[in-house]
């Protein structure tokens, strides 16, 4: 709180009104997270704190008593009182705590308080703090370990050891999700103690931070330089630097740099017995071979990376194995490895690794044909990235969420997620995030039956990731669809050739089932087929493959396109079966624009289409029944006719509200403000003719 804050002043006055012993007790609690009964008893003996002082401290409202211990009421009280305490008062609190924390399990905190009162370098105490920091690191307590490393460094006289401890502090601060603290620690790593190896390690960590929180293009040359300096002394660290340089190059859309990095990595020998190193080399080599069109080599190397990823405890390595499985189109292994990466990072307490794992898990899920709508990994990752100031990861999560909303045709949600990207993706040179963000509006155009606009967007030099190869490939089925629907078959065939070479090359060379990707390939072939019989054959096979992959929404899109082709071929009866199947799926997922297209096609095929269902579409997971009764005179009839007038966003919010979610919970899931959710619900109630959430829940139930 600011010094002039009235609340801070109130805390200060309460503290100053206490007896001297009670004031010391409060400051001890401020300096330590929790004081147990035994610690309090020792403090009263050593410092002369009386029972009356305990009562006064309790009555002040500054402390809370938990069982037989005591703690500060909240973080605001702690920060305010510590800021107002004099240096002498702080030193006294630290000194007393260093004496009364005598249990073995209290050793790290005891050493911390001893270090706080040390006025000059003390190598023995620094060594004790370093041991405690290493213990905390092994336990995944990075929020504690980085502080211990930092204090150990400040108490270390020898320059080399001091630099090593600042490097350790920076690494653990980064792992705890404190990128600013990590950068501050890295600023302490400087000559004369910072030799070439130490400087390279510092550059490696700076580059890793830059990839997640800064400008990836700037990280590429720095990480490559670090790799060169480490290659002669630490092959494992050099390979790490090259892996993060490759990730930076991919995020920046620099395919040329990516291939150069992969070639340099291939020249490094894998450390003997280092499974992680073998996995990294296999991943980089396989990805580079895929870009160069050497599909047999790509499949062999990526398959090795997937195999080595089984059971490895390192989160980034698990992510790279998941990406290898994704490149091969192996959806089950992709999901398993990505989930293991997230779990492993959480178990280790490594926030950036967890954010990276969630980023890749969400992106892969979005592109594997997941039903459009909220993806848990994206929402979890976005919250974590924002909390830890990983701006790059946050931008990419927003882009993925925008794309999933656009797949569904939800313009409001997609645009809300695209809005913050101007400053975080484009201006920071995040081509991958910008590519996904550019792809989303084209998907909205397709959903709104504007294929010419979609084709125009996907042709633009900045659109659909034309500067980012993977995004460009994944966008090809949408580009082919848009071009075919506007009659530009020759251009569609040229665009498809890139996708065909990739999917069929991997499929021919591989041992991995990739039905979802092959289904999209067959759909493109069906759209481009001149003969109706050929189109029907490819559409039928695409539908079978979509079902095998579990890609429900892609299945509906293909049913719609197949029905359209049959109707245009004067086979309305056959068309209606496919169009009805598409309509059911679109309605289920609340995809209003796609539902409208399916209804229009059904009407054109000669079917009298019933009005929109009175019950809103079921949630993404689980189903909502239609049971329940309502007394005459209530709002049900009006509500039944009103559901068809709800937007996709309103229907989605109504479902969550009916399931019991609060406005704040809905806002967190949809990345909107609680006030906006309240506004939407008021409009929902008005359109449905109801007055409460209870009526809404009854209606949906």
XYZ file of C-alpha atoms in Angstrom:
701
model
C 0.000 0.000 0.000
C 1.223 3.592 -0.602
C 2.669 5.363 2.436
C -0.252 7.811 2.407
C -2.868 5.040 2.256
C -5.522 5.385 4.950
C -5.607 1.597 5.431
C -1.845 1.445 5.892
C -2.110 4.326 8.347
C -4.768 2.426 10.302
C -2.515 -0.623 10.560
C 0.395 1.577 11.629
C -1.601 3.281 14.385
C -2.849 -0.047 15.733
C 0.713 -1.302 15.887
C 2.108 1.792 17.563
C -0.593 1.701 20.259
C 0.555 -1.750 21.409
C 2.947 -2.328 24.338
C 6.594 -2.785 23.347
C 6.519 -6.573 23.808
C 3.373 -6.916 21.701
C 4.931 -4.778 18.949
C 7.981 -7.067 18.866
C 5.717 -10.112 18.707
C 3.780 -8.663 15.767
C 6.993 -7.882 13.857
C 8.240 -11.422 14.501
C 5.031 -12.729 12.942
C 5.507 -10.323 10.032
C 9.046 -11.623 9.439
C 8.019 -15.301 9.708
C 5.067 -17.016 8.031
C 3.822 -18.777 11.174
C 4.931 -18.949 14.810
C 4.102 -22.171 16.637
C 3.473 -22.515 20.362
C 7.003 -23.778 21.092
C 8.528 -20.879 19.160
C 6.334 -18.391 21.031
C 7.340 -19.924 24.363
C 11.042 -19.587 23.561
C 10.493 -16.004 22.416
C 8.760 -15.068 25.676
C 11.671 -16.498 27.672
C 14.363 -14.820 25.596
C 12.740 -11.445 24.962
C 10.592 -10.941 28.016
C 7.275 -10.969 26.141
C 4.480 -11.216 28.719
C 1.134 -13.070 28.424
C -0.536 -9.665 28.425
C 1.450 -8.823 25.290
C -0.011 -11.887 23.576
C -3.507 -10.760 24.540
C -2.859 -7.233 23.276
C -1.510 -8.535 19.958
C -4.582 -10.741 19.564
C -6.991 -7.908 20.368
C -5.307 -5.556 17.867
C -6.715 -7.515 14.936
C -3.282 -7.548 13.279
C -2.714 -11.238 14.006
C -4.783 -14.364 13.712
C -4.378 -17.261 16.127
C -4.540 -20.690 14.493
C -4.649 -23.556 16.988
C -1.516 -23.107 19.085
C 0.219 -20.783 16.665
C -0.014 -17.246 15.375
C 0.282 -15.570 11.962
C -0.269 -12.124 10.466
C -3.871 -11.418 9.506
C -3.182 -11.010 5.773
C -0.575 -9.986 3.210
C -1.542 -6.312 3.320
C -0.889 -6.185 7.061
C 2.466 -7.911 6.554
C 3.682 -5.635 3.768
C 2.429 -2.448 5.463
C 3.947 -3.094 8.894
C 7.251 -4.289 7.453
C 7.514 -1.204 5.257
C 6.847 1.067 8.260
C 9.278 -0.721 10.604
C 12.685 0.852 11.137
C 15.860 -0.973 10.133
C 16.670 -1.560 13.805
C 13.227 -3.086 14.422
C 13.610 -5.408 11.450
C 17.076 -6.474 12.569
C 15.806 -7.176 16.094
C 12.990 -9.348 14.714
C 15.399 -11.306 12.498
C 17.905 -11.742 15.338
C 15.288 -13.050 17.765
C 13.861 -15.453 15.176
C 17.359 -16.767 14.434
C 17.583 -17.724 18.117
C 14.130 -19.230 18.633
C 13.828 -21.332 15.444
C 15.824 -24.282 16.795
C 14.112 -27.358 15.300
C 15.842 -29.230 12.462
C 12.955 -28.565 10.081
C 13.319 -24.839 10.859
C 16.969 -24.770 9.782
C 16.439 -22.999 6.413
C 14.404 -20.234 8.034
C 16.872 -19.937 10.914
C 19.704 -19.516 8.433
C 17.652 -17.015 6.480
C 17.161 -14.831 9.554
C 20.838 -15.159 10.492
C 21.749 -14.002 7.015
C 19.374 -11.045 7.281
C 21.363 -9.591 10.189
C 24.792 -10.386 8.753
C 26.459 -7.132 7.825
C 29.459 -8.429 5.859
C 30.456 -11.483 3.804
C 30.365 -14.718 5.767
C 31.388 -17.722 3.686
C 30.397 -20.267 6.323
C 26.892 -18.864 6.641
C 26.675 -18.518 2.847
C 27.521 -22.213 2.482
C 24.779 -23.140 4.955
C 22.289 -21.012 3.034
C 23.372 -22.620 -0.247
C 22.810 -26.092 1.227
C 19.361 -25.034 2.420
C 18.611 -23.574 -1.025
C 19.603 -26.835 -2.693
C 17.295 -28.744 -0.329
C 14.420 -26.410 -1.157
C 15.125 -26.765 -4.886
C 15.013 -30.563 -4.679
C 11.639 -30.259 -2.949
C 10.311 -27.981 -5.708
C 10.148 -25.016 -3.309
C 11.569 -22.529 -5.811
C 9.886 -19.533 -4.179
C 12.030 -20.238 -1.096
C 15.181 -21.492 -2.799
C 15.798 -18.449 -4.997
C 15.735 -16.152 -1.963
C 18.179 -18.399 -0.130
C 20.482 -18.502 -3.165
C 20.305 -14.719 -3.455
C 21.204 -14.166 0.196
C 23.951 -16.777 -0.019
C 25.395 -14.925 -3.008
C 25.430 -11.568 -1.209
C 27.314 -13.147 1.717
C 29.891 -14.860 -0.532
C 33.284 -13.204 -0.842
C 34.806 -15.296 -3.651
C 33.692 -13.912 -7.019
C 33.233 -17.211 -8.851
C 31.113 -18.824 -6.145
C 29.156 -15.593 -5.790
C 28.358 -15.625 -9.520
C 27.327 -19.287 -9.423
C 24.902 -18.566 -6.600
C 23.396 -15.595 -8.391
C 22.930 -17.849 -11.427
C 21.217 -20.425 -9.221
C 19.025 -17.681 -7.736
C 18.061 -16.519 -11.228
C 17.212 -20.042 -12.353
C 15.038 -20.758 -9.337
C 13.352 -17.346 -9.486
C 12.472 -18.152 -13.102
C 11.171 -21.592 -12.133
C 8.972 -19.987 -9.460
C 7.379 -17.759 -12.113
C 9.209 -14.548 -11.201
C 10.766 -13.462 -14.484
C 11.554 -9.941 -13.265
C 13.430 -11.279 -10.240
C 15.287 -13.692 -12.498
C 16.394 -10.852 -14.753
C 17.486 -8.854 -11.698
C 19.627 -11.773 -10.512
C 21.149 -12.142 -13.972
C 22.233 -8.509 -13.878
C 24.517 -9.491 -10.988
C 26.356 -11.935 -13.263
C 29.077 -9.713 -14.675
C 32.881 -9.486 -15.061
C 35.435 -10.092 -13.695
C 33.956 -13.245 -12.122
C 31.793 -14.051 -15.131
C 33.991 -16.187 -17.381
C 32.903 -17.511 -20.765
C 31.015 -20.540 -19.460
C 29.171 -18.599 -16.770
C 28.318 -15.835 -19.241
C 26.968 -18.448 -21.663
C 24.807 -19.988 -18.930
C 23.437 -16.558 -18.107
C 22.704 -15.957 -21.795
C 20.930 -19.323 -22.013
C 18.612 -18.396 -19.138
C 18.017 -14.898 -20.539
C 17.106 -16.454 -23.868
C 14.712 -18.929 -22.292
C 12.991 -16.056 -20.473
C 12.838 -14.025 -23.676
C 11.175 -16.879 -25.564
C 8.307 -17.043 -23.073
C 8.041 -13.443 -21.906
C 9.718 -11.209 -24.479
C 10.674 -11.102 -28.147
C 11.590 -14.548 -29.534
C 13.349 -13.171 -32.606
C 15.810 -11.389 -30.312
C 16.442 -14.608 -28.397
C 17.499 -16.635 -31.451
C 21.004 -15.169 -31.999
C 21.697 -14.966 -28.259
C 20.815 -18.611 -27.702
C 22.816 -19.731 -30.730
C 25.807 -17.804 -29.391
C 25.377 -19.426 -25.972
C 25.296 -22.847 -27.616
C 28.579 -22.178 -29.415
C 30.287 -21.075 -26.201
C 28.985 -24.088 -24.283
C 29.636 -26.713 -26.960
C 33.222 -27.343 -25.892
C 32.586 -27.582 -22.156
C 28.976 -28.674 -21.615
C 27.325 -30.490 -24.522
C 24.076 -30.963 -22.589
C 23.694 -27.227 -21.916
C 24.670 -26.453 -25.521
C 21.904 -28.725 -26.762
C 19.456 -27.044 -24.384
C 20.420 -23.678 -25.851
C 19.822 -24.953 -29.387
C 16.425 -26.417 -28.459
C 15.252 -23.101 -27.017
C 16.739 -21.286 -30.012
C 14.652 -23.556 -32.259
C 11.529 -22.823 -30.208
C 12.280 -19.096 -30.501
C 12.773 -19.390 -34.267
C 9.484 -21.253 -34.628
C 7.622 -18.680 -32.526
C 9.136 -15.950 -34.705
C 8.285 -17.795 -37.932
C 11.946 -18.001 -39.024
C 12.089 -21.357 -40.821
C 15.562 -20.680 -42.257
C 17.018 -20.125 -38.779
C 15.196 -23.214 -37.503
C 16.828 -25.404 -40.148
C 20.276 -23.939 -39.427
C 19.794 -24.632 -35.711
C 18.741 -28.218 -36.418
C 21.816 -28.735 -38.599
C 24.095 -27.373 -35.866
C 22.480 -29.652 -33.296
C 23.054 -32.652 -35.556
C 26.791 -31.915 -35.460
C 26.851 -32.199 -31.664
C 27.456 -35.643 -30.193
C 24.699 -36.868 -27.906
C 26.074 -37.228 -24.372
C 26.533 -40.964 -23.628
C 23.500 -42.432 -21.905
C 21.637 -39.123 -22.045
C 18.086 -40.069 -23.061
C 16.964 -36.445 -22.898
C 19.749 -35.409 -25.272
C 18.876 -38.206 -27.701
C 15.240 -37.096 -27.626
C 16.157 -33.488 -28.419
C 18.367 -34.494 -31.341
C 15.664 -36.803 -32.696
C 13.038 -34.062 -32.372
C 15.071 -31.381 -34.124
C 16.295 -33.734 -36.837
C 12.809 -35.066 -37.493
C 11.197 -31.642 -37.701
C 13.905 -30.382 -40.054
C 13.540 -33.460 -42.270
C 9.783 -32.897 -42.439
C 10.226 -29.280 -43.549
C 12.663 -30.435 -46.248
C 10.257 -33.105 -47.497
C 12.362 -36.070 -46.384
C 9.392 -37.868 -44.907
C 10.886 -41.300 -44.240
C 13.709 -39.709 -42.252
C 11.204 -37.469 -40.481
C 9.014 -40.386 -39.447
C 11.982 -42.405 -38.183
C 13.429 -39.575 -36.109
C 10.146 -38.263 -34.753
C 9.132 -41.812 -33.887
C 12.348 -42.109 -31.888
C 11.500 -38.904 -30.017
C 8.032 -40.242 -29.175
C 9.475 -43.533 -27.954
C 12.117 -41.839 -25.797
C 9.487 -39.579 -24.259
C 7.792 -42.498 -22.505
C 8.492 -42.206 -18.793
C 10.990 -39.339 -18.980
C 10.439 -36.974 -16.001
C 11.565 -33.734 -17.670
C 8.619 -31.446 -18.638
C 10.213 -29.715 -21.680
C 11.398 -33.068 -23.032
C 7.869 -34.433 -22.665
C 6.569 -31.396 -24.555
C 9.020 -32.008 -27.394
C 7.970 -35.665 -27.506
C 4.318 -34.551 -27.645
C 5.121 -32.207 -30.537
C 6.822 -35.085 -32.347
C 3.705 -37.229 -31.900
C 1.566 -34.338 -33.120
C 3.719 -33.902 -36.224
C 3.145 -37.588 -36.973
C -0.595 -37.187 -36.485
C -0.655 -39.573 -33.511
C -3.442 -37.907 -31.522
C -3.585 -40.380 -28.587
C 0.167 -40.172 -27.908
C 0.096 -36.402 -28.318
C -2.564 -36.070 -25.641
C -0.878 -38.514 -23.260
C 2.562 -36.915 -23.534
C 1.212 -33.366 -23.242
C -0.779 -34.329 -20.145
C 2.306 -35.975 -18.637
C 4.296 -32.791 -19.291
C 1.725 -30.674 -17.457
C 1.560 -33.118 -14.536
C 5.342 -33.357 -14.285
C 5.775 -29.571 -14.306
C 3.160 -29.158 -11.585
C 4.778 -31.860 -9.479
C 8.141 -30.100 -9.783
C 6.635 -26.669 -9.102
C 8.147 -25.285 -12.330
C 5.792 -22.506 -13.472
C 7.367 -21.681 -16.894
C 7.555 -25.380 -17.769
C 3.898 -25.799 -16.811
C 2.952 -22.777 -18.917
C 4.874 -24.150 -21.915
C 3.260 -27.574 -21.514
C -0.228 -26.045 -21.305
C 0.527 -23.910 -24.361
C 1.451 -26.910 -26.487
C -1.352 -29.077 -25.060
C -3.962 -26.449 -25.931
C -2.589 -25.769 -29.401
C -2.430 -29.461 -30.282
C -5.930 -30.090 -28.929
C -7.318 -27.232 -31.022
C -5.747 -28.619 -34.203
C -6.629 -32.258 -33.554
C -10.308 -31.669 -34.224
C -11.385 -30.958 -30.653
C -15.007 -29.753 -30.572
C -14.887 -25.954 -30.676
C -15.340 -24.167 -27.419
C -13.329 -23.678 -24.260
C -10.222 -25.853 -24.041
C -9.210 -26.344 -20.423
C -5.472 -26.306 -21.158
C -5.773 -22.924 -22.894
C -7.721 -21.334 -20.057
C -5.422 -22.777 -17.388
C -2.386 -21.737 -19.394
C -3.680 -18.224 -19.980
C -4.324 -17.700 -16.272
C -0.867 -19.006 -15.379
C 0.883 -16.989 -18.101
C -0.794 -13.789 -16.971
C -0.064 -14.471 -13.302
C 3.627 -15.068 -14.042
C 3.967 -12.288 -16.669
C 4.779 -14.696 -19.500
C 3.418 -12.317 -22.117
C 4.412 -14.448 -25.085
C 2.676 -17.536 -23.768
C -0.395 -15.445 -22.936
C -0.497 -14.098 -26.498
C -0.312 -17.580 -27.979
C -3.028 -18.894 -25.676
C -5.283 -15.999 -26.685
C -4.619 -16.748 -30.354
C -5.491 -20.423 -29.860
C -8.679 -19.544 -27.977
C -9.621 -17.091 -30.723
C -9.109 -19.798 -33.322
C -11.245 -22.350 -31.463
C -14.022 -19.770 -31.106
C -13.714 -18.967 -34.814
C -13.982 -22.656 -35.731
C -17.350 -22.529 -33.966
C -18.324 -19.308 -35.737
C -18.495 -17.402 -32.426
C -17.437 -13.959 -33.630
C -17.940 -12.223 -30.281
C -15.659 -14.605 -28.392
C -13.062 -14.735 -31.172
C -12.848 -10.960 -31.500
C -12.665 -10.507 -27.720
C -9.619 -12.773 -27.645
C -8.036 -11.223 -30.716
C -8.283 -7.662 -29.382
C -5.303 -7.862 -26.971
C -3.032 -9.473 -29.554
C -2.043 -6.302 -31.393
C 0.462 -5.290 -28.750
C 1.579 -8.702 -27.574
C 1.830 -10.715 -30.779
C 2.415 -8.427 -33.763
C 4.560 -5.806 -32.032
C 6.668 -8.385 -30.218
C 7.369 -10.318 -33.401
C 5.411 -13.421 -32.427
C 4.633 -14.645 -35.918
C 3.174 -17.934 -34.708
C 0.626 -16.181 -32.488
C -0.092 -13.611 -35.192
C -0.590 -16.440 -37.706
C -3.241 -18.120 -35.585
C -4.786 -14.728 -34.963
C -4.954 -14.063 -38.717
C -6.410 -17.472 -39.434
C -9.338 -16.915 -37.059
C -11.130 -14.154 -39.058
C -11.018 -16.343 -42.169
C -12.729 -19.124 -40.206
C -15.400 -16.644 -39.128
C -15.929 -15.706 -42.775
C -16.422 -19.357 -43.721
C -18.883 -19.839 -40.872
C -20.823 -16.774 -42.013
C -20.957 -18.144 -45.587
C -18.522 -15.555 -46.961
C -16.041 -17.793 -48.813
C -14.714 -14.986 -51.013
C -13.743 -12.956 -47.946
C -12.155 -16.026 -46.357
C -10.128 -16.729 -49.488
C -8.967 -13.127 -49.644
C -7.771 -13.249 -46.033
C -5.988 -16.560 -46.480
C -4.181 -15.270 -49.562
C -2.787 -12.176 -47.801
C 0.955 -12.231 -47.057
C 0.202 -11.887 -43.333
C -2.838 -14.108 -43.344
C -3.178 -17.707 -42.264
C 0.410 -17.810 -41.142
C 2.053 -17.455 -44.563
C 5.170 -16.495 -42.619
C 4.754 -19.543 -40.377
C 4.979 -22.891 -42.129
C 2.998 -25.152 -39.743
C 0.085 -22.717 -39.498
C 0.138 -22.318 -43.269
C -0.178 -26.072 -43.756
C -2.974 -26.488 -41.232
C -4.939 -23.651 -42.841
C -4.857 -25.266 -46.309
C -8.152 -27.214 -45.924
C -9.922 -23.948 -45.145
C -8.257 -22.207 -48.081
C -9.216 -25.049 -50.443
C -12.815 -24.918 -49.231
C -12.997 -21.139 -49.686
C -11.473 -21.231 -53.172
C -13.661 -24.110 -54.385
C -16.795 -22.378 -53.138
C -15.818 -19.274 -55.125
C -15.089 -21.299 -58.277
C -11.285 -20.881 -58.219
C -10.448 -24.559 -58.645
C -6.998 -24.148 -60.197
C -5.702 -22.017 -57.344
C -7.311 -24.416 -54.872
C -5.483 -27.329 -56.503
C -2.146 -25.494 -56.248
C -2.748 -24.691 -52.574
C -3.772 -28.280 -51.857
C -0.573 -29.692 -53.330
C 1.440 -28.511 -50.294
C -0.964 -30.194 -47.895
C -1.162 -33.380 -49.974
C 2.609 -33.780 -50.137
C 2.856 -33.372 -46.377
C -0.012 -35.602 -45.256
C 0.524 -38.342 -47.817
C 4.290 -38.203 -47.375
C 4.013 -38.786 -43.641
C 1.242 -41.340 -44.122
C 3.167 -43.341 -46.704
C 6.419 -43.330 -44.758
C 4.918 -43.800 -41.330
C 3.681 -46.468 -39.019
C 1.347 -44.055 -37.247
C -2.409 -43.829 -37.691
C -3.393 -40.230 -38.424
C -7.076 -40.550 -39.376
C -7.965 -36.953 -38.549
C -5.341 -35.498 -40.846
C -6.032 -38.002 -43.632
C -9.749 -37.169 -43.329
C -8.980 -33.519 -44.112
C -6.826 -34.655 -47.016
C -9.721 -36.729 -48.389
C -12.112 -33.816 -47.922
C -9.839 -31.602 -50.011
C -9.687 -34.257 -52.726
C -13.480 -34.532 -52.678
C -13.877 -30.771 -53.057
C -11.462 -30.740 -55.991
C -12.867 -33.839 -57.721
C -14.437 -33.148 -61.108
C -16.506 -36.348 -61.220
C -19.329 -36.768 -58.720
C -18.451 -40.430 -58.228
C -14.882 -39.525 -57.206
C -16.149 -36.823 -54.871
C -18.569 -39.242 -53.227
C -15.838 -41.813 -52.714
C -13.516 -39.286 -51.039
C -16.280 -37.727 -48.925
C -17.386 -41.155 -47.707
C -13.854 -42.103 -46.728
C -13.350 -38.718 -45.042
C -16.455 -39.281 -42.911
C -15.191 -42.702 -41.858
C -11.812 -41.264 -40.904
C -13.358 -38.358 -38.962
C -15.328 -40.874 -36.912
C -12.209 -42.950 -36.302
C -10.360 -39.847 -35.108
C -13.225 -38.663 -32.907
C -13.134 -35.290 -34.686
C -16.842 -34.588 -34.302
C -16.929 -31.007 -35.521
C -14.779 -31.741 -38.561
C -17.211 -34.578 -39.257
C -20.104 -32.104 -39.277
C -18.219 -29.744 -41.596
C -17.594 -32.588 -44.034
C -21.236 -33.737 -43.825
C -22.301 -30.198 -44.746
C -19.939 -30.012 -47.721
C -20.942 -33.487 -48.874
C -24.623 -32.597 -48.630
C -24.006 -29.403 -50.595
C -22.249 -31.345 -53.370
C -25.063 -33.918 -53.538
C -27.725 -31.239 -53.653
C -25.924 -29.392 -56.438
C -25.666 -32.742 -58.245
C -29.492 -33.056 -58.177
C -29.548 -35.739 -55.493
C -31.577 -33.971 -52.793
C -32.711 -37.118 -51.022
C -29.150 -38.323 -50.446
C -28.100 -34.789 -49.522
C -30.718 -34.467 -46.792
C -29.320 -37.379 -44.766
C -25.888 -35.742 -44.574
C -27.280 -32.277 -43.943
C -29.443 -33.532 -41.087
C -26.392 -35.190 -39.519
C -24.456 -31.925 -39.805
C -27.329 -29.932 -38.334
C -27.575 -32.188 -35.279
C -23.898 -31.743 -34.464
C -23.893 -27.989 -35.062
C -26.934 -27.576 -32.823
C -25.329 -29.703 -30.154
C -22.296 -27.436 -29.957
C -24.196 -24.175 -30.240
C -22.515 -23.276 -33.543
C -25.151 -20.774 -34.660
C -23.628 -19.697 -38.027
C -22.956 -23.288 -39.064
C -26.439 -24.270 -37.923
C -27.860 -21.536 -40.148
C -25.887 -22.851 -43.139
C -27.092 -26.410 -42.551
C -30.708 -25.242 -42.254
C -30.425 -23.238 -45.461
C -28.991 -26.237 -47.299
C -31.769 -28.486 -45.976
C -34.430 -26.058 -47.137
C -32.760 -25.883 -50.551
C -32.807 -29.698 -50.618
C -36.569 -29.652 -50.194
C -36.936 -30.373 -46.477
C -39.292 -28.363 -44.297
C -36.910 -27.427 -41.495
C -38.412 -27.217 -38.014
C -37.832 -24.036 -35.993
C -34.815 -23.988 -33.669
C -35.070 -26.374 -30.737
C -36.562 -25.019 -27.540
C -33.738 -26.496 -25.488
C -30.295 -24.934 -25.791
C -27.492 -27.114 -27.145
C -25.865 -29.525 -24.739
C -22.524 -28.697 -23.171
C -19.298 -29.899 -24.687
C -18.963 -32.716 -22.139
C -22.066 -34.493 -20.875
C -25.657 -34.024 -21.907
C -28.590 -32.082 -20.592
C -31.956 -33.813 -20.461
C -35.339 -32.359 -21.225
C -37.268 -33.655 -18.254
C -39.137 -31.587 -15.695
C -42.563 -29.982 -15.623
C -43.783 -26.441 -15.342
C -47.072 -25.149 -14.068
C -49.380 -23.380 -16.493
C -48.841 -19.686 -16.725
C -45.069 -19.750 -16.226
C -42.528 -18.554 -18.769
C -41.765 -21.868 -20.485
C -43.713 -21.329 -23.743
C -42.189 -17.926 -24.287
C -38.761 -19.290 -23.426
C -39.168 -22.125 -25.889
C -39.695 -19.713 -28.715
C -36.939 -17.429 -27.488
C -33.993 -19.821 -27.525
C -33.709 -19.521 -31.262
C -33.094 -15.790 -30.871
C -30.110 -16.196 -28.528
C -26.650 -15.640 -29.921
C -24.084 -18.419 -29.565
C -22.403 -16.440 -26.784
C -25.684 -15.931 -24.931
C -26.595 -19.615 -25.240
C -23.168 -20.628 -23.935
C -23.460 -18.271 -20.948
C -27.011 -19.464 -20.270
C -25.830 -23.092 -20.124
C -23.070 -22.300 -17.654
C -25.390 -20.210 -15.485
C -27.962 -23.007 -15.472
C -25.256 -25.417 -14.334
C -24.633 -23.236 -11.277
C -21.615 -21.163 -12.318
C -21.443 -17.665 -10.824
C -20.954 -14.564 -12.965
C -17.339 -14.381 -11.822
C -16.700 -18.030 -12.718
C -18.294 -17.600 -16.142
C -16.262 -14.436 -16.715
C -13.031 -16.255 -15.856
C -13.802 -19.077 -18.292
C -14.776 -16.773 -21.165
C -12.157 -14.060 -20.502
C -14.831 -11.416 -20.025
C -15.697 -9.150 -17.102
C -18.397 -10.119 -14.569
C -20.267 -6.969 -15.587
C -20.356 -8.159 -19.207
C -21.681 -11.546 -18.081
C -24.386 -9.794 -16.057
C -25.338 -7.772 -19.146
C -25.600 -10.938 -21.273
C -27.709 -12.735 -18.664
C -30.107 -9.803 -18.406
C -30.612 -9.994 -22.170
C -31.074 -13.776 -21.948
C -33.734 -13.391 -19.246
C -35.529 -10.740 -21.302
C -35.550 -12.831 -24.474
C -36.667 -15.976 -22.652
C -39.268 -14.217 -20.539
C -37.846 -15.483 -17.256
C -36.708 -13.696 -14.124
C -34.182 -15.878 -12.339
C -31.461 -18.497 -12.630
C -33.824 -20.972 -10.991
C -36.230 -20.662 -13.924
C -33.320 -20.936 -16.343
C -32.084 -24.127 -14.671
C -35.580 -25.622 -14.717
C -35.960 -24.765 -18.374
C -32.708 -26.472 -19.363
C -33.250 -29.404 -17.056
